[in-house]
Amino acid sequence: MFALTVISHTFADTAKNSDFLEGAVKAGMSFYWDPLTSCGLIEKNGHRVSFHAGDDFVLQDYKTIINEKAPVLENGKLVSSSLFFNSVENFFKTEDNENPYRIGAILIDPGHGGKDPGTSAVQKIGGKSVKLVEKDINLNVGLKLRDYLKKAYPDKQILMTRSKDVYLSLNQRTEIANGVKLKDNEAILFISVHVNSNFNESASGYEVWYLSPGYRRQVLNAKSAGEEKSLLPILNSMMEEEYTTESILIAKFVLDGITAQVGSQTNSRGIKAEEWYVCKNSNMPSVLIELGFVSNKKEAALLHDEKYLQKISFGIYNGLQAFVTHFERSRGFTGK
């Protein structure tokens, strides 16, 4: 997606270490930290520096690898050298004359379809026996989400892996995702929609999954690394850390968006990690949303209710809109 440049710096090892978070706050930087992946993001003036604690490389604005020591964890506290901190501050002062980064496409993947119905259940709703089928609920929500996004973002590609009741293999879905054409300054988001079921009929709630940090994809090829092919495994790991962190942020925004819409009608089961096929084979930030449990009588009634599905679709939309705003503001130089 983005061309990478590798720059080597040579610094002395005697620089004093200090509390990184305290220094970042004083310097007016925005800092995001994920303890699961030990991955951090620092933002200011439309620029971003990302790192994995303890690595010998950091990534600037998704395109430049800087060969310098990232902050490290010491006794549960993140610390960095004064040289690293000064380097970050100087980078944040630079102006970027290139096209700002933006979300160029959002791909919605309604799970299952055609001969693959997904999970299903028969529940008494309004005195009648109703069969709820996952593939139908997924498509219903996917279409609503698509319409919200198309209206909000006429300048972006709002795509679906399927817009009707057809079967697609998991491999076909990821091929569609990885085949979307983007400009050099554009990114794509992959949103997979599903419904849950459990032998325990009391299980309920919605949840958002992202790719487990224990799994690593091949997201860069030798061409992307340019002449630094020997660094390809390290560069690939760093870009994968970026995708994982972005996916976590998407998951958080989406979960918050759903919660704001459905309120106390059902419960949030939180953000979780897993190695779903459609996520781990998509070379982009991706999440999988479980809307609720058809095996739960109360929740099945909600998933059968068009007004509720509209609410949860709008919640997902609000979460994605919040992420897009965050992403594009942090990539484009603001001049502030």
mmCIF file of N, CA and C in Angstrom, residues 67-198:
data_model
loop_
_atom_site.group_PDB
_atom_site.id
_atom_site.type_symbol
_atom_site.label_atom_id
_atom_site.label_comp_id
_atom_site.label_asym_id
_atom_site.label_seq_id
_atom_site.Cartn_x
_atom_site.Cartn_y
_atom_site.Cartn_z
ATOM 1 N N ASN A 67 16.100 3.830 12.002
ATOM 2 C CA ASN A 67 16.883 2.860 12.761
ATOM 3 C C ASN A 67 17.348 3.496 14.071
ATOM 4 N N GLU A 68 16.468 3.450 15.102
ATOM 5 C CA GLU A 68 16.825 3.957 16.418
ATOM 6 C C GLU A 68 16.024 3.214 17.482
ATOM 7 N N LYS A 69 16.523 3.223 18.699
ATOM 8 C CA LYS A 69 15.945 2.437 19.780
ATOM 9 C C LYS A 69 14.600 2.999 20.211
ATOM 10 N N ALA A 70 13.565 2.164 20.187
ATOM 11 C CA ALA A 70 12.234 2.568 20.638
ATOM 12 C C ALA A 70 12.182 2.573 22.163
ATOM 13 N N PRO A 71 11.172 3.213 22.758
ATOM 14 C CA PRO A 71 10.997 3.142 24.212
ATOM 15 C C PRO A 71 10.912 1.690 24.679
ATOM 16 N N VAL A 72 11.281 1.453 25.935
ATOM 17 C CA VAL A 72 11.267 0.103 26.499
ATOM 18 C C VAL A 72 10.455 0.101 27.781
ATOM 19 N N LEU A 73 9.980 -1.077 28.161
ATOM 20 C CA LEU A 73 9.257 -1.244 29.419
ATOM 21 C C LEU A 73 10.242 -1.602 30.526
ATOM 22 N N GLU A 74 10.230 -0.813 31.588
ATOM 23 C CA GLU A 74 11.065 -1.080 32.755
ATOM 24 C C GLU A 74 10.204 -0.994 34.005
ATOM 25 N N ASN A 75 10.032 -2.141 34.676
ATOM 26 C CA ASN A 75 9.214 -2.200 35.893
ATOM 27 C C ASN A 75 7.803 -1.657 35.657
ATOM 28 N N GLY A 76 7.237 -2.031 34.510
ATOM 29 C CA GLY A 76 5.877 -1.631 34.188
ATOM 30 C C GLY A 76 5.732 -0.210 33.672
ATOM 31 N N LYS A 77 6.836 0.504 33.515
ATOM 32 C CA LYS A 77 6.793 1.894 33.047
ATOM 33 C C LYS A 77 7.517 1.987 31.708
ATOM 34 N N LEU A 78 6.947 2.782 30.786
ATOM 35 C CA LEU A 78 7.551 2.970 29.478
ATOM 36 C C LEU A 78 8.572 4.100 29.561
ATOM 37 N N VAL A 79 9.830 3.814 29.231
ATOM 38 C CA VAL A 79 10.878 4.823 29.293
ATOM 39 C C VAL A 79 11.573 4.919 27.944
ATOM 40 N N SER A 80 12.127 6.108 27.674
ATOM 41 C CA SER A 80 12.839 6.317 26.416
ATOM 42 C C SER A 80 14.063 7.184 26.669
ATOM 43 N N SER A 81 14.999 7.130 25.745
ATOM 44 C CA SER A 81 16.181 7.971 25.859
ATOM 45 C C SER A 81 15.832 9.398 25.458
ATOM 46 N N SER A 82 16.599 10.353 25.943
ATOM 47 C CA SER A 82 16.394 11.749 25.567
ATOM 48 C C SER A 82 16.642 11.949 24.077
ATOM 49 N N LEU A 83 17.538 11.153 23.510
ATOM 50 C CA LEU A 83 17.818 11.249 22.075
ATOM 51 C C LEU A 83 16.599 10.847 21.257
ATOM 52 N N PHE A 84 15.934 9.765 21.668
ATOM 53 C CA PHE A 84 14.723 9.342 20.967
ATOM 54 C C PHE A 84 13.650 10.417 21.070
ATOM 55 N N PHE A 85 13.451 10.935 22.264
ATOM 56 C CA PHE A 85 12.406 11.935 22.481
ATOM 57 C C PHE A 85 12.672 13.187 21.644
ATOM 58 N N ASN A 86 13.919 13.634 21.604
ATOM 59 C CA ASN A 86 14.269 14.812 20.806
ATOM 60 C C ASN A 86 14.057 14.561 19.322
ATOM 61 N N SER A 87 14.367 13.335 18.887
ATOM 62 C CA SER A 87 14.167 12.970 17.488
ATOM 63 C C SER A 87 12.689 13.037 17.113
ATOM 64 N N VAL A 88 11.828 12.535 18.017
ATOM 65 C CA VAL A 88 10.385 12.571 17.771
ATOM 66 C C VAL A 88 9.887 14.012 17.717
ATOM 67 N N GLU A 89 10.331 14.844 18.665
ATOM 68 C CA GLU A 89 9.900 16.244 18.676
ATOM 69 C C GLU A 89 10.312 16.966 17.394
ATOM 70 N N ASN A 90 11.512 16.721 16.924
ATOM 71 C CA ASN A 90 11.977 17.361 15.692
ATOM 72 C C ASN A 90 11.162 16.899 14.488
ATOM 73 N N PHE A 91 10.814 15.611 14.460
ATOM 74 C CA PHE A 91 10.012 15.090 13.355
ATOM 75 C C PHE A 91 8.637 15.743 13.334
ATOM 76 N N PHE A 92 8.039 15.950 14.504
ATOM 77 C CA PHE A 92 6.715 16.558 14.585
ATOM 78 C C PHE A 92 6.714 18.015 14.123
ATOM 79 N N LYS A 93 7.873 18.630 14.037
ATOM 80 C CA LYS A 93 7.961 20.020 13.591
ATOM 81 C C LYS A 93 8.066 20.134 12.075
ATOM 82 N N THR A 94 8.286 19.007 11.392
ATOM 83 C CA THR A 94 8.462 19.052 9.941
ATOM 84 C C THR A 94 7.120 19.186 9.242
ATOM 85 N N GLU A 95 7.139 19.813 8.078
ATOM 86 C CA GLU A 95 5.932 19.954 7.270
ATOM 87 C C GLU A 95 5.929 18.882 6.196
ATOM 88 N N ASP A 96 4.746 18.365 5.917
ATOM 89 C CA ASP A 96 4.587 17.305 4.929
ATOM 90 C C ASP A 96 3.836 17.875 3.735
ATOM 91 N N ASN A 97 4.505 17.962 2.603
ATOM 92 C CA ASN A 97 3.885 18.532 1.403
ATOM 93 C C ASN A 97 3.222 17.476 0.529
ATOM 94 N N GLU A 98 3.285 16.213 0.944
ATOM 95 C CA GLU A 98 2.659 15.156 0.164
ATOM 96 C C GLU A 98 1.159 15.122 0.436
ATOM 97 N N ASN A 99 0.438 14.369 -0.401
ATOM 98 C CA ASN A 99 -0.993 14.207 -0.187
ATOM 99 C C ASN A 99 -1.234 13.564 1.169
ATOM 100 N N PRO A 100 -2.190 14.075 1.958
ATOM 101 C CA PRO A 100 -2.446 13.493 3.277
ATOM 102 C C PRO A 100 -3.004 12.076 3.155
ATOM 103 N N TYR A 101 -2.704 11.256 4.141
ATOM 104 C CA TYR A 101 -3.262 9.907 4.170
ATOM 105 C C TYR A 101 -4.757 9.974 4.392
ATOM 106 N N ARG A 102 -5.468 9.062 3.776
ATOM 107 C CA ARG A 102 -6.919 9.030 3.918
ATOM 108 C C ARG A 102 -7.424 7.600 3.776
ATOM 109 N N ILE A 103 -8.632 7.382 4.239
ATOM 110 C CA ILE A 103 -9.300 6.109 3.994
ATOM 111 C C ILE A 103 -9.896 6.170 2.599
ATOM 112 N N GLY A 104 -9.422 5.332 1.709
ATOM 113 C CA GLY A 104 -9.917 5.336 0.342
ATOM 114 C C GLY A 104 -11.076 4.395 0.122
ATOM 115 N N ALA A 105 -11.177 3.353 0.970
ATOM 116 C CA ALA A 105 -12.233 2.354 0.772
ATOM 117 C C ALA A 105 -12.590 1.687 2.096
ATOM 118 N N ILE A 106 -13.852 1.321 2.220
ATOM 119 C CA ILE A 106 -14.325 0.513 3.344
ATOM 120 C C ILE A 106 -15.055 -0.678 2.748
ATOM 121 N N LEU A 107 -14.596 -1.873 3.090
ATOM 122 C CA LEU A 107 -15.193 -3.097 2.561
ATOM 123 C C LEU A 107 -15.985 -3.792 3.663
ATOM 124 N N ILE A 108 -17.283 -3.952 3.432
ATOM 125 C CA ILE A 108 -18.177 -4.613 4.395
ATOM 126 C C ILE A 108 -18.361 -6.059 3.961
ATOM 127 N N ASP A 109 -18.160 -6.969 4.890
ATOM 128 C CA ASP A 109 -18.241 -8.402 4.596
ATOM 129 C C ASP A 109 -19.351 -9.053 5.429
ATOM 130 N N PRO A 110 -20.582 -9.154 4.887
ATOM 131 C CA PRO A 110 -21.638 -9.871 5.605
ATOM 132 C C PRO A 110 -21.317 -11.369 5.596
ATOM 133 N N GLY A 111 -21.046 -11.940 6.757
ATOM 134 C CA GLY A 111 -20.605 -13.325 6.828
ATOM 135 C C GLY A 111 -21.618 -14.326 6.291
ATOM 136 N N HIS A 112 -21.086 -15.471 5.781
ATOM 137 C CA HIS A 112 -21.899 -16.583 5.287
ATOM 138 C C HIS A 112 -22.680 -16.177 4.033
ATOM 139 N N GLY A 113 -23.761 -16.862 3.687
ATOM 140 C CA GLY A 113 -24.520 -16.557 2.482
ATOM 141 C C GLY A 113 -24.698 -17.766 1.591
ATOM 142 N N GLY A 114 -25.769 -17.767 0.805
ATOM 143 C CA GLY A 114 -26.046 -18.867 -0.115
ATOM 144 C C GLY A 114 -26.204 -20.180 0.609
ATOM 145 N N LYS A 115 -25.431 -21.197 0.176
ATOM 146 C CA LYS A 115 -25.527 -22.539 0.776
ATOM 147 C C LYS A 115 -24.975 -22.594 2.195
ATOM 148 N N ASP A 116 -24.320 -21.537 2.628
ATOM 149 C CA ASP A 116 -23.754 -21.475 3.974
ATOM 150 C C ASP A 116 -24.583 -20.510 4.827
ATOM 151 N N PRO A 117 -25.556 -21.045 5.603
ATOM 152 C CA PRO A 117 -26.455 -20.159 6.349
ATOM 153 C C PRO A 117 -25.851 -19.562 7.609
ATOM 154 N N GLY A 118 -24.736 -20.129 8.080
ATOM 155 C CA GLY A 118 -24.220 -19.710 9.371
ATOM 156 C C GLY A 118 -25.046 -20.329 10.479
ATOM 157 N N THR A 119 -25.036 -19.715 11.641
ATOM 158 C CA THR A 119 -25.811 -20.249 12.752
ATOM 159 C C THR A 119 -27.281 -19.881 12.602
ATOM 160 N N SER A 120 -28.151 -20.624 13.277
ATOM 161 C CA SER A 120 -29.582 -20.340 13.205
ATOM 162 C C SER A 120 -30.266 -20.833 14.476
ATOM 163 N N ALA A 121 -31.485 -20.341 14.698
ATOM 164 C CA ALA A 121 -32.255 -20.759 15.869
ATOM 165 C C ALA A 121 -33.728 -20.444 15.637
ATOM 166 N N VAL A 122 -34.591 -21.246 16.240
ATOM 167 C CA VAL A 122 -36.030 -20.988 16.209
ATOM 168 C C VAL A 122 -36.435 -20.495 17.587
ATOM 169 N N GLN A 123 -37.047 -19.311 17.618
ATOM 170 C CA GLN A 123 -37.450 -18.694 18.878
ATOM 171 C C GLN A 123 -38.897 -18.224 18.798
ATOM 172 N N LYS A 124 -39.573 -18.194 19.935
ATOM 173 C CA LYS A 124 -40.917 -17.642 20.029
ATOM 174 C C LYS A 124 -40.798 -16.125 20.145
ATOM 175 N N ILE A 125 -41.283 -15.411 19.125
ATOM 176 C CA ILE A 125 -41.235 -13.954 19.117
ATOM 177 C C ILE A 125 -42.632 -13.428 18.804
ATOM 178 N N GLY A 126 -43.206 -12.693 19.730
ATOM 179 C CA GLY A 126 -44.566 -12.187 19.526
ATOM 180 C C GLY A 126 -45.588 -13.280 19.389
ATOM 181 N N GLY A 127 -45.354 -14.406 20.098
ATOM 182 C CA GLY A 127 -46.300 -15.521 20.055
ATOM 183 C C GLY A 127 -46.165 -16.418 18.850
ATOM 184 N N LYS A 128 -45.207 -16.156 17.977
ATOM 185 C CA LYS A 128 -45.013 -16.966 16.782
ATOM 186 C C LYS A 128 -43.613 -17.580 16.777
ATOM 187 N N SER A 129 -43.489 -18.745 16.166
ATOM 188 C CA SER A 129 -42.188 -19.382 16.004
ATOM 189 C C SER A 129 -41.462 -18.743 14.828
ATOM 190 N N VAL A 130 -40.302 -18.189 15.107
ATOM 191 C CA VAL A 130 -39.531 -17.483 14.078
ATOM 192 C C VAL A 130 -38.150 -18.117 13.967
ATOM 193 N N LYS A 131 -37.747 -18.423 12.745
ATOM 194 C CA LYS A 131 -36.405 -18.946 12.520
ATOM 195 C C LYS A 131 -35.481 -17.799 12.151
ATOM 196 N N LEU A 132 -34.459 -17.606 12.957
ATOM 197 C CA LEU A 132 -33.471 -16.579 12.677
ATOM 198 C C LEU A 132 -32.250 -17.231 12.040
ATOM 199 N N VAL A 133 -31.803 -16.711 10.902
ATOM 200 C CA VAL A 133 -30.682 -17.273 10.152
ATOM 201 C C VAL A 133 -29.580 -16.217 10.066
ATOM 202 N N GLU A 134 -28.381 -16.600 10.442
ATOM 203 C CA GLU A 134 -27.286 -15.638 10.521
ATOM 204 C C GLU A 134 -27.033 -14.915 9.215
ATOM 205 N N LYS A 135 -26.990 -15.645 8.104
ATOM 206 C CA LYS A 135 -26.635 -15.005 6.838
ATOM 207 C C LYS A 135 -27.570 -13.855 6.497
ATOM 208 N N ASP A 136 -28.856 -13.983 6.861
ATOM 209 C CA ASP A 136 -29.842 -12.944 6.554
ATOM 210 C C ASP A 136 -29.644 -11.711 7.437
ATOM 211 N N ILE A 137 -29.371 -11.935 8.716
ATOM 212 C CA ILE A 137 -29.137 -10.811 9.633
ATOM 213 C C ILE A 137 -27.871 -10.064 9.244
ATOM 214 N N ASN A 138 -26.821 -10.827 8.927
ATOM 215 C CA ASN A 138 -25.555 -10.211 8.519
ATOM 216 C C ASN A 138 -25.747 -9.303 7.305
ATOM 217 N N LEU A 139 -26.493 -9.805 6.312
ATOM 218 C CA LEU A 139 -26.705 -9.033 5.086
ATOM 219 C C LEU A 139 -27.559 -7.806 5.357
ATOM 220 N N ASN A 140 -28.582 -7.961 6.179
ATOM 221 C CA ASN A 140 -29.457 -6.851 6.535
ATOM 222 C C ASN A 140 -28.645 -5.700 7.133
ATOM 223 N N VAL A 141 -27.817 -6.026 8.119
ATOM 224 C CA VAL A 141 -27.002 -5.008 8.776
ATOM 225 C C VAL A 141 -25.944 -4.457 7.809
ATOM 226 N N GLY A 142 -25.354 -5.326 7.005
ATOM 227 C CA GLY A 142 -24.349 -4.889 6.048
ATOM 228 C C GLY A 142 -24.880 -3.878 5.050
ATOM 229 N N LEU A 143 -26.086 -4.115 4.556
ATOM 230 C CA LEU A 143 -26.700 -3.193 3.594
ATOM 231 C C LEU A 143 -27.032 -1.850 4.240
ATOM 232 N N LYS A 144 -27.533 -1.900 5.460
ATOM 233 C CA LYS A 144 -27.819 -0.654 6.174
ATOM 234 C C LYS A 144 -26.534 0.140 6.404
ATOM 235 N N LEU A 145 -25.489 -0.553 6.825
ATOM 236 C CA LEU A 145 -24.201 0.097 7.062
ATOM 237 C C LEU A 145 -23.664 0.699 5.774
ATOM 238 N N ARG A 146 -23.766 -0.036 4.677
ATOM 239 C CA ARG A 146 -23.314 0.477 3.381
ATOM 240 C C ARG A 146 -24.026 1.774 3.020
ATOM 241 N N ASP A 147 -25.351 1.808 3.209
ATOM 242 C CA ASP A 147 -26.120 2.999 2.851
ATOM 243 C C ASP A 147 -25.717 4.208 3.694
ATOM 244 N N TYR A 148 -25.486 4.002 4.987
ATOM 245 C CA TYR A 148 -25.034 5.095 5.855
ATOM 246 C C TYR A 148 -23.690 5.638 5.374
ATOM 247 N N LEU A 149 -22.769 4.710 5.070
ATOM 248 C CA LEU A 149 -21.421 5.115 4.672
ATOM 249 C C LEU A 149 -21.402 5.795 3.306
ATOM 250 N N LYS A 150 -22.204 5.301 2.368
ATOM 251 C CA LYS A 150 -22.263 5.902 1.034
ATOM 252 C C LYS A 150 -22.753 7.345 1.103
ATOM 253 N N LYS A 151 -23.726 7.573 1.955
ATOM 254 C CA LYS A 151 -24.271 8.921 2.098
ATOM 255 C C LYS A 151 -23.246 9.859 2.725
ATOM 256 N N ALA A 152 -22.491 9.347 3.701
ATOM 257 C CA ALA A 152 -21.510 10.171 4.411
ATOM 258 C C ALA A 152 -20.233 10.388 3.606
ATOM 259 N N TYR A 153 -19.851 9.388 2.780
ATOM 260 C CA TYR A 153 -18.559 9.445 2.092
ATOM 261 C C TYR A 153 -18.706 9.170 0.588
ATOM 262 N N PRO A 154 -19.292 10.120 -0.153
ATOM 263 C CA PRO A 154 -19.434 9.909 -1.606
ATOM 264 C C PRO A 154 -18.096 9.847 -2.329
ATOM 265 N N ASP A 155 -17.025 10.319 -1.664
ATOM 266 C CA ASP A 155 -15.697 10.339 -2.291
ATOM 267 C C ASP A 155 -14.886 9.079 -1.990
ATOM 268 N N LYS A 156 -15.439 8.135 -1.253
ATOM 269 C CA LYS A 156 -14.731 6.905 -0.908
ATOM 270 C C LYS A 156 -15.420 5.706 -1.559
ATOM 271 N N GLN A 157 -14.658 4.637 -1.725
ATOM 272 C CA GLN A 157 -15.237 3.383 -2.216
ATOM 273 C C GLN A 157 -15.891 2.657 -1.037
ATOM 274 N N ILE A 158 -17.205 2.527 -1.063
ATOM 275 C CA ILE A 158 -17.928 1.760 -0.044
ATOM 276 C C ILE A 158 -18.378 0.467 -0.720
ATOM 277 N N LEU A 159 -17.727 -0.628 -0.367
ATOM 278 C CA LEU A 159 -17.880 -1.892 -1.088
ATOM 279 C C LEU A 159 -18.417 -2.984 -0.184
ATOM 280 N N MET A 160 -18.959 -4.044 -0.800
ATOM 281 C CA MET A 160 -19.422 -5.215 -0.065
ATOM 282 C C MET A 160 -18.893 -6.467 -0.737
ATOM 283 N N THR A 161 -18.541 -7.468 0.055
ATOM 284 C CA THR A 161 -18.144 -8.739 -0.538
ATOM 285 C C THR A 161 -19.351 -9.419 -1.173
ATOM 286 N N ARG A 162 -20.519 -9.214 -0.578
ATOM 287 C CA ARG A 162 -21.771 -9.698 -1.179
ATOM 288 C C ARG A 162 -22.899 -8.744 -0.792
ATOM 289 N N SER A 163 -23.782 -8.472 -1.758
ATOM 290 C CA SER A 163 -24.926 -7.597 -1.509
ATOM 291 C C SER A 163 -26.242 -8.349 -1.670
ATOM 292 N N LYS A 164 -26.145 -9.679 -1.814
ATOM 293 C CA LYS A 164 -27.340 -10.525 -1.897
ATOM 294 C C LYS A 164 -26.999 -11.891 -1.327
ATOM 295 N N ASP A 165 -27.951 -12.793 -1.347
ATOM 296 C CA ASP A 165 -27.780 -14.111 -0.720
ATOM 297 C C ASP A 165 -27.017 -15.055 -1.649
ATOM 298 N N VAL A 166 -25.692 -14.877 -1.683
ATOM 299 C CA VAL A 166 -24.838 -15.744 -2.493
ATOM 300 C C VAL A 166 -23.724 -16.307 -1.616
ATOM 301 N N TYR A 167 -23.176 -17.436 -2.041
ATOM 302 C CA TYR A 167 -22.097 -18.072 -1.290
ATOM 303 C C TYR A 167 -20.742 -17.558 -1.771
ATOM 304 N N LEU A 168 -19.893 -17.231 -0.827
ATOM 305 C CA LEU A 168 -18.506 -16.884 -1.107
ATOM 306 C C LEU A 168 -17.623 -17.643 -0.126
ATOM 307 N N SER A 169 -16.557 -18.238 -0.623
ATOM 308 C CA SER A 169 -15.622 -18.905 0.277
ATOM 309 C C SER A 169 -14.839 -17.850 1.060
ATOM 310 N N LEU A 170 -14.221 -18.270 2.146
ATOM 311 C CA LEU A 170 -13.397 -17.348 2.922
ATOM 312 C C LEU A 170 -12.248 -16.817 2.080
ATOM 313 N N ASN A 171 -11.696 -17.673 1.237
ATOM 314 C CA ASN A 171 -10.600 -17.250 0.366
ATOM 315 C C ASN A 171 -11.062 -16.194 -0.632
ATOM 316 N N GLN A 172 -12.287 -16.370 -1.179
ATOM 317 C CA GLN A 172 -12.823 -15.391 -2.115
ATOM 318 C C GLN A 172 -13.018 -14.028 -1.448
ATOM 319 N N ARG A 173 -13.458 -14.052 -0.198
ATOM 320 C CA ARG A 173 -13.686 -12.799 0.521
ATOM 321 C C ARG A 173 -12.377 -12.028 0.705
ATOM 322 N N THR A 174 -11.331 -12.746 1.099
ATOM 323 C CA THR A 174 -10.059 -12.046 1.316
ATOM 324 C C THR A 174 -9.417 -11.628 -0.012
ATOM 325 N N GLU A 175 -9.666 -12.385 -1.071
ATOM 326 C CA GLU A 175 -9.164 -11.983 -2.385
ATOM 327 C C GLU A 175 -9.834 -10.678 -2.832
ATOM 328 N N ILE A 176 -11.138 -10.558 -2.555
ATOM 329 C CA ILE A 176 -11.846 -9.313 -2.879
ATOM 330 C C ILE A 176 -11.224 -8.154 -2.108
ATOM 331 N N ALA A 177 -10.980 -8.380 -0.804
ATOM 332 C CA ALA A 177 -10.411 -7.329 0.049
ATOM 333 C C ALA A 177 -9.036 -6.900 -0.455
ATOM 334 N N ASN A 178 -8.174 -7.863 -0.722
ATOM 335 C CA ASN A 178 -6.800 -7.548 -1.120
ATOM 336 C C ASN A 178 -6.699 -7.054 -2.559
ATOM 337 N N GLY A 179 -7.799 -7.197 -3.340
ATOM 338 C CA GLY A 179 -7.780 -6.778 -4.739
ATOM 339 C C GLY A 179 -8.315 -5.383 -4.984
ATOM 340 N N VAL A 180 -8.780 -4.692 -3.934
ATOM 341 C CA VAL A 180 -9.313 -3.338 -4.106
ATOM 342 C C VAL A 180 -8.189 -2.387 -4.512
ATOM 343 N N LYS A 181 -8.407 -1.608 -5.554
ATOM 344 C CA LYS A 181 -7.403 -0.673 -6.062
ATOM 345 C C LYS A 181 -7.427 0.620 -5.256
ATOM 346 N N LEU A 182 -6.259 1.033 -4.777
ATOM 347 C CA LEU A 182 -6.126 2.231 -3.968
ATOM 348 C C LEU A 182 -5.021 3.123 -4.509
ATOM 349 N N LYS A 183 -5.102 4.400 -4.189
ATOM 350 C CA LYS A 183 -4.016 5.315 -4.506
ATOM 351 C C LYS A 183 -2.917 5.149 -3.458
ATOM 352 N N ASP A 184 -1.738 5.710 -3.746
ATOM 353 C CA ASP A 184 -0.588 5.529 -2.854
ATOM 354 C C ASP A 184 -0.832 6.068 -1.452
ATOM 355 N N ASN A 185 -1.680 7.083 -1.332
ATOM 356 C CA ASN A 185 -1.905 7.701 -0.020
ATOM 357 C C ASN A 185 -3.196 7.211 0.635
ATOM 358 N N GLU A 186 -3.733 6.082 0.159
ATOM 359 C CA GLU A 186 -5.011 5.602 0.657
ATOM 360 C C GLU A 186 -4.887 4.276 1.399
ATOM 361 N N ALA A 187 -5.798 4.078 2.336
ATOM 362 C CA ALA A 187 -5.898 2.826 3.084
ATOM 363 C C ALA A 187 -7.307 2.269 2.940
ATOM 364 N N ILE A 188 -7.467 0.995 3.263
ATOM 365 C CA ILE A 188 -8.771 0.340 3.210
ATOM 366 C C ILE A 188 -9.056 -0.316 4.556
ATOM 367 N N LEU A 189 -10.313 -0.320 4.949
ATOM 368 C CA LEU A 189 -10.752 -0.984 6.177
ATOM 369 C C LEU A 189 -11.622 -2.177 5.810
ATOM 370 N N PHE A 190 -11.472 -3.271 6.550
ATOM 371 C CA PHE A 190 -12.242 -4.500 6.305
ATOM 372 C C PHE A 190 -13.118 -4.772 7.527
ATOM 373 N N ILE A 191 -14.451 -4.793 7.327
ATOM 374 C CA ILE A 191 -15.398 -4.957 8.417
ATOM 375 C C ILE A 191 -16.250 -6.195 8.155
ATOM 376 N N SER A 192 -16.075 -7.238 8.955
ATOM 377 C CA SER A 192 -16.824 -8.475 8.784
ATOM 378 C C SER A 192 -17.944 -8.542 9.826
ATOM 379 N N VAL A 193 -19.171 -8.851 9.380
ATOM 380 C CA VAL A 193 -20.352 -8.835 10.245
ATOM 381 C C VAL A 193 -20.875 -10.254 10.451
ATOM 382 N N HIS A 194 -21.080 -10.616 11.719
ATOM 383 C CA HIS A 194 -21.537 -11.975 12.052
ATOM 384 C C HIS A 194 -22.542 -11.956 13.201
ATOM 385 N N VAL A 195 -23.143 -13.118 13.444
ATOM 386 C CA VAL A 195 -24.075 -13.321 14.555
ATOM 387 C C VAL A 195 -23.606 -14.529 15.345
ATOM 388 N N ASN A 196 -23.816 -14.517 16.630
ATOM 389 C CA ASN A 196 -23.313 -15.540 17.535
ATOM 390 C C ASN A 196 -24.374 -16.564 17.924
ATOM 391 N N SER A 197 -23.909 -17.669 18.524
ATOM 392 C CA SER A 197 -24.790 -18.687 19.091
ATOM 393 C C SER A 197 -24.018 -19.436 20.164
ATOM 394 N N ASN A 198 -24.752 -20.010 21.125
ATOM 395 C CA ASN A 198 -24.085 -20.713 22.212
ATOM 396 C C ASN A 198 -25.026 -21.757 22.785
#
